[in-house]
mmCIF file of N, CA and C in Angstrom:
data_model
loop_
_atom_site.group_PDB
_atom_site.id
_atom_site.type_symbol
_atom_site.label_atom_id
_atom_site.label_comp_id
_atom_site.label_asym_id
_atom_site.label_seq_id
_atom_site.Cartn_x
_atom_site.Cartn_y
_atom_site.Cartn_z
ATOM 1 N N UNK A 1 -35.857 95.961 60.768
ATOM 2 C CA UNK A 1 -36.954 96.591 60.058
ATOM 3 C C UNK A 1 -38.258 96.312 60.810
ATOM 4 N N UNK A 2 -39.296 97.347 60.939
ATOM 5 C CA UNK A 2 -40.454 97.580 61.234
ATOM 6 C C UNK A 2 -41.771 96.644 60.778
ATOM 7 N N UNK A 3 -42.632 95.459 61.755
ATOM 8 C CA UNK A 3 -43.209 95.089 60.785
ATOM 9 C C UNK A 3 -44.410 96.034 60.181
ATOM 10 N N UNK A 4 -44.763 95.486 58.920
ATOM 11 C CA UNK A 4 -46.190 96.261 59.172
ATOM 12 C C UNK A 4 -47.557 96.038 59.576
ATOM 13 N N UNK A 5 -48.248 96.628 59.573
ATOM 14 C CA UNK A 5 -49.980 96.669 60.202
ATOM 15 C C UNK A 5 -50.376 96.044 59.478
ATOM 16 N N UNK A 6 -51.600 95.592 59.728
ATOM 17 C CA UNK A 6 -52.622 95.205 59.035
ATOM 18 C C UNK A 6 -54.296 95.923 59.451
ATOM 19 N N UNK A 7 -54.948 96.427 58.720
ATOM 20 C CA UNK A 7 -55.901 97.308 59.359
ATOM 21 C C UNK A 7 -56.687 95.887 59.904
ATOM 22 N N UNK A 8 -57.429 96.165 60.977
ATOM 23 C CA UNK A 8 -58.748 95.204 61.458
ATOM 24 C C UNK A 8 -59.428 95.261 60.456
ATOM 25 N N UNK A 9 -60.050 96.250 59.652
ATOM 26 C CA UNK A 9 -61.015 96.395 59.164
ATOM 27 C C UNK A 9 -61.463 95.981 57.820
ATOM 28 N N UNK A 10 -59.944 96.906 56.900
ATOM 29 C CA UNK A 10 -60.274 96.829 55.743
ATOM 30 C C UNK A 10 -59.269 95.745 55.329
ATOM 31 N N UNK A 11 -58.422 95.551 56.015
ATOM 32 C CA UNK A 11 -57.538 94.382 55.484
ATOM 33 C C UNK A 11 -55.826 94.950 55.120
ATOM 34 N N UNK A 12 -55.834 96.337 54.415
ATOM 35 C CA UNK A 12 -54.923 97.027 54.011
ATOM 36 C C UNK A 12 -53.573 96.902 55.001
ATOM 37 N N UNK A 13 -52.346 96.671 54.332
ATOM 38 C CA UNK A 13 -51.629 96.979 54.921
ATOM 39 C C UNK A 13 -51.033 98.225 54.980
ATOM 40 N N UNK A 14 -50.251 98.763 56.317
ATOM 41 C CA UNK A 14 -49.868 100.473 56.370
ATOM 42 C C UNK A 14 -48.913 100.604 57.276
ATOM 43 N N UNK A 15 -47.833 101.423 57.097
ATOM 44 C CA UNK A 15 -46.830 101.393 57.688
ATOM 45 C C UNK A 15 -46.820 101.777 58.514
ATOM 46 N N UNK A 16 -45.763 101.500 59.693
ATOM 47 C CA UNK A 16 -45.284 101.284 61.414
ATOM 48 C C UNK A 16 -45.704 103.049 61.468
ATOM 49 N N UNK A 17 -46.107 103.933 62.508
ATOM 50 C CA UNK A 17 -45.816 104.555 62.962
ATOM 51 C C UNK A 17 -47.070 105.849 62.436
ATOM 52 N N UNK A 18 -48.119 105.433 61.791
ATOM 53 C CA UNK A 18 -48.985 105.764 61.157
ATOM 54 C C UNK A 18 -50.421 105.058 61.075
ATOM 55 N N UNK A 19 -51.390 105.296 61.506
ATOM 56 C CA UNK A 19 -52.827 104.546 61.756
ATOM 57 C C UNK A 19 -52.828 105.081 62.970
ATOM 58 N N UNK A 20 -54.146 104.039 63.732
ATOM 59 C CA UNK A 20 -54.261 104.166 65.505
ATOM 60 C C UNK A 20 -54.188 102.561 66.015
ATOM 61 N N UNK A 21 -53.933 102.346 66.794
ATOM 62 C CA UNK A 21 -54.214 100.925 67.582
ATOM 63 C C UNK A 21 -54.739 101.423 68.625
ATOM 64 N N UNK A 22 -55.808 100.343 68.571
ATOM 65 C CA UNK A 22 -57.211 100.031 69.971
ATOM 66 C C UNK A 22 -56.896 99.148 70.744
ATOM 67 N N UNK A 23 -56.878 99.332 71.933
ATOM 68 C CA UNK A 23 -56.896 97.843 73.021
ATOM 69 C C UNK A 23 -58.008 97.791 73.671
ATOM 70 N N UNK A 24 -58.678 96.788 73.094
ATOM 71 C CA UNK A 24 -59.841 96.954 74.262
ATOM 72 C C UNK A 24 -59.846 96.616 76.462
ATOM 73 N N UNK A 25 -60.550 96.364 76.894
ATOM 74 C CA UNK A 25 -60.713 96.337 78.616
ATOM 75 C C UNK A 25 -60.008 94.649 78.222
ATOM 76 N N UNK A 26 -60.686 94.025 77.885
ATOM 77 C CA UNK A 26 -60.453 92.475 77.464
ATOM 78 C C UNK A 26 -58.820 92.189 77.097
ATOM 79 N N UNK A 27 -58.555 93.244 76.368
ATOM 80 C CA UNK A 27 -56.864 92.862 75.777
ATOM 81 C C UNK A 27 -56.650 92.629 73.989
ATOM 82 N N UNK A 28 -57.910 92.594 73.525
ATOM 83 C CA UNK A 28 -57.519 92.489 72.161
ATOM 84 C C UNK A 28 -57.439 93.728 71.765
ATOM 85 N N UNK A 29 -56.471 93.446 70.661
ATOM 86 C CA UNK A 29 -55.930 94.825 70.151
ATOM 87 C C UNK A 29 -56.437 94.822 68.496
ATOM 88 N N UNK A 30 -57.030 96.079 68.199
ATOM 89 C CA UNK A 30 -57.429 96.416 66.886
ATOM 90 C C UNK A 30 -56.526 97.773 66.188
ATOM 91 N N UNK A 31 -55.786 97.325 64.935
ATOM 92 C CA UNK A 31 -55.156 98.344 64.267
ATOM 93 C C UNK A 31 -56.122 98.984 63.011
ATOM 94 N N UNK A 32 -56.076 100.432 63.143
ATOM 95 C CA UNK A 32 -56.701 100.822 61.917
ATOM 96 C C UNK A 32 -56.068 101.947 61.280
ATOM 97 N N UNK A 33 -55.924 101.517 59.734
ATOM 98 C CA UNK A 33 -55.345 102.292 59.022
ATOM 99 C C UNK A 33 -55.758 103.840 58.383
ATOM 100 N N UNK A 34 -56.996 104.313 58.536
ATOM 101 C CA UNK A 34 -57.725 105.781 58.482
ATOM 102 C C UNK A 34 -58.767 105.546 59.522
ATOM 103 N N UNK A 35 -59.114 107.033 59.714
ATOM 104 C CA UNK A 35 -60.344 107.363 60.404
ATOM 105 C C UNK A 35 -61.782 106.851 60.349
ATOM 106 N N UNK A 36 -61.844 106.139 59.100
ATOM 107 C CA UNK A 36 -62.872 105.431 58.417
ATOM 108 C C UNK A 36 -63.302 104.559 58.896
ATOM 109 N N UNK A 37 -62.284 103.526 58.506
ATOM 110 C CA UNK A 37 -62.179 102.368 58.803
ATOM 111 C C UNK A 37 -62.447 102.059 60.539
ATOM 112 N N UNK A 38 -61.555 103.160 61.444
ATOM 113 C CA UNK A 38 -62.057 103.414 62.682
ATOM 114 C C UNK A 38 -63.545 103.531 62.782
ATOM 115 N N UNK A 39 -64.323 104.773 62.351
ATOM 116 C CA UNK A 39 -65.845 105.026 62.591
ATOM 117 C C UNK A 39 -66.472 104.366 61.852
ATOM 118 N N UNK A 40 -66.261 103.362 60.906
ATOM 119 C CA UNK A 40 -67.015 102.392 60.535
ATOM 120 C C UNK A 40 -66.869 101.235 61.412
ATOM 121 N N UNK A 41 -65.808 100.827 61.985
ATOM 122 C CA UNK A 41 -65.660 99.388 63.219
ATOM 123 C C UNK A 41 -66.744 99.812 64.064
ATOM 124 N N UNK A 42 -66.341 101.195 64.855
ATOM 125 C CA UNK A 42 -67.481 101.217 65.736
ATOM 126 C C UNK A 42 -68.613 101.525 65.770
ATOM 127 N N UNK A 43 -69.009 102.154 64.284
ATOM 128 C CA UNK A 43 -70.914 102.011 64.226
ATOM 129 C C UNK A 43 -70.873 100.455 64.011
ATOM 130 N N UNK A 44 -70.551 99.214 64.071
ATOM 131 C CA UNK A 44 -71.154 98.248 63.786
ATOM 132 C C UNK A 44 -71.315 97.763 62.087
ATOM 133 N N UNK A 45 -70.831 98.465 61.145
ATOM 134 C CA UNK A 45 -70.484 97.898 59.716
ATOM 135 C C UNK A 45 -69.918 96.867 59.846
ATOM 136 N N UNK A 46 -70.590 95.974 59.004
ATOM 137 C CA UNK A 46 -69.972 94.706 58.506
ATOM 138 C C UNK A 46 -68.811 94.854 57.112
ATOM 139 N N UNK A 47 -68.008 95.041 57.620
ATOM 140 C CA UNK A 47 -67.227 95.274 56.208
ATOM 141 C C UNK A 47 -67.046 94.309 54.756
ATOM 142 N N UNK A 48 -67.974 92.755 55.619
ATOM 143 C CA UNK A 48 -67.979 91.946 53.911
ATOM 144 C C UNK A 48 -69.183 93.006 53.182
ATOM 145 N N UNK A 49 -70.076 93.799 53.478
ATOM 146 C CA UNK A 49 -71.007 94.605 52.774
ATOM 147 C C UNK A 49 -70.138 95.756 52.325
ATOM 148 N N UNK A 50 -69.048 96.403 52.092
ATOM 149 C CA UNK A 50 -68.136 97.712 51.497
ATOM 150 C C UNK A 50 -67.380 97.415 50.795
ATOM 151 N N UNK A 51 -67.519 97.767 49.557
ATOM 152 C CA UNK A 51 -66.958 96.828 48.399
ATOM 153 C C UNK A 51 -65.398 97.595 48.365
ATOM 154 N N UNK A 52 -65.436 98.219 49.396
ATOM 155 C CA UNK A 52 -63.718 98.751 49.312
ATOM 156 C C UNK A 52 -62.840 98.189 49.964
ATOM 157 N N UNK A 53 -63.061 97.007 50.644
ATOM 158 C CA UNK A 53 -62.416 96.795 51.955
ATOM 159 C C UNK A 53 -62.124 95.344 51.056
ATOM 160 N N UNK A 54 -61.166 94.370 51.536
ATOM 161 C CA UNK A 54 -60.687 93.100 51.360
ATOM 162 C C UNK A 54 -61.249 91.828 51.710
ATOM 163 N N UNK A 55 -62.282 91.921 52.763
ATOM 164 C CA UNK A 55 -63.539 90.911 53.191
ATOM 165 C C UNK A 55 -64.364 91.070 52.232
ATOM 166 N N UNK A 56 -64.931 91.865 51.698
ATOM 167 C CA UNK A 56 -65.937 92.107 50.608
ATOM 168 C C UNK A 56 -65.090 91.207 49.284
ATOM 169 N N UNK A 57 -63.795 91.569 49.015
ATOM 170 C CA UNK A 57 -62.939 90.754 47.807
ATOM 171 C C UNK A 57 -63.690 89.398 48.258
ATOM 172 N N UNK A 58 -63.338 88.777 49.421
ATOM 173 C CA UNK A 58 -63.035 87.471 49.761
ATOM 174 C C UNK A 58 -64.189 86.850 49.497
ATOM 175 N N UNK A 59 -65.448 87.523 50.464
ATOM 176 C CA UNK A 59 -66.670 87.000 50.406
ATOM 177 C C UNK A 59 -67.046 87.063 48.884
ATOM 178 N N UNK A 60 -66.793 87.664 47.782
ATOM 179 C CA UNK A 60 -67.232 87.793 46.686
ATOM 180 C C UNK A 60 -66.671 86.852 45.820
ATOM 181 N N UNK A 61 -65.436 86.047 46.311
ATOM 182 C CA UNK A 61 -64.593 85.043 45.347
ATOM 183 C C UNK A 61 -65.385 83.604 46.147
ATOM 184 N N UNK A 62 -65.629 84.004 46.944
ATOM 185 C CA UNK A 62 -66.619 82.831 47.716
ATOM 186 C C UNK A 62 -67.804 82.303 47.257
ATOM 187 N N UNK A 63 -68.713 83.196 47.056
ATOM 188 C CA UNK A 63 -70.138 83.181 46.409
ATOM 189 C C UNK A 63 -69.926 82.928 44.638
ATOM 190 N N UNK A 64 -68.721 83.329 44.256
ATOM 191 C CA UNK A 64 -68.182 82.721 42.664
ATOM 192 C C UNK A 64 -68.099 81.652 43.129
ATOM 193 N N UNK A 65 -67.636 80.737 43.945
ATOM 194 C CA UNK A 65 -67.204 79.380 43.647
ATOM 195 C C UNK A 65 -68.161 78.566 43.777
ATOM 196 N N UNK A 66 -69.233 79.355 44.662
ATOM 197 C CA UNK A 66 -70.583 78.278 44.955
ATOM 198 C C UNK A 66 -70.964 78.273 44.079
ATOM 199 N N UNK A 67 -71.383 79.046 42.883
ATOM 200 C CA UNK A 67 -71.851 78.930 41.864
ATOM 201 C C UNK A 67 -71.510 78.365 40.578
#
């Protein structure tokens, strides 16, 4: 069995054979699960600021605990 992805971006997982993968000149490789998530990596979005994405979850259970 196929593993699956994990987007760079939003966190989502998505199955083998569906998304895009990036390699950069360097060698790291970035998987992304929509087009979105793609043209949001490369304008420079911080994805803990998009309350749709799974960094935004994280950072937000974070700032609960400081408090």
């Amino acid at each position: 069995m196929a593993r699956w992805n994990v987007c760079s971006y939003c966190g989502k997982e998505f199955e083998p054979g569906t998304g895009k993968m990036y390699v950069r000149n360097d060698g790291r490789v970035y998987f992304f699960c929509s087009r979105k998530c793609e043209k949001y990596f490369f304008m420079g979005r911080n994805p803990r600021k998009l309350k749709w994405t799974k960094a935004f979850e994280e950072a937000k259970l974070q700032r609960a605990k400081r408090k």
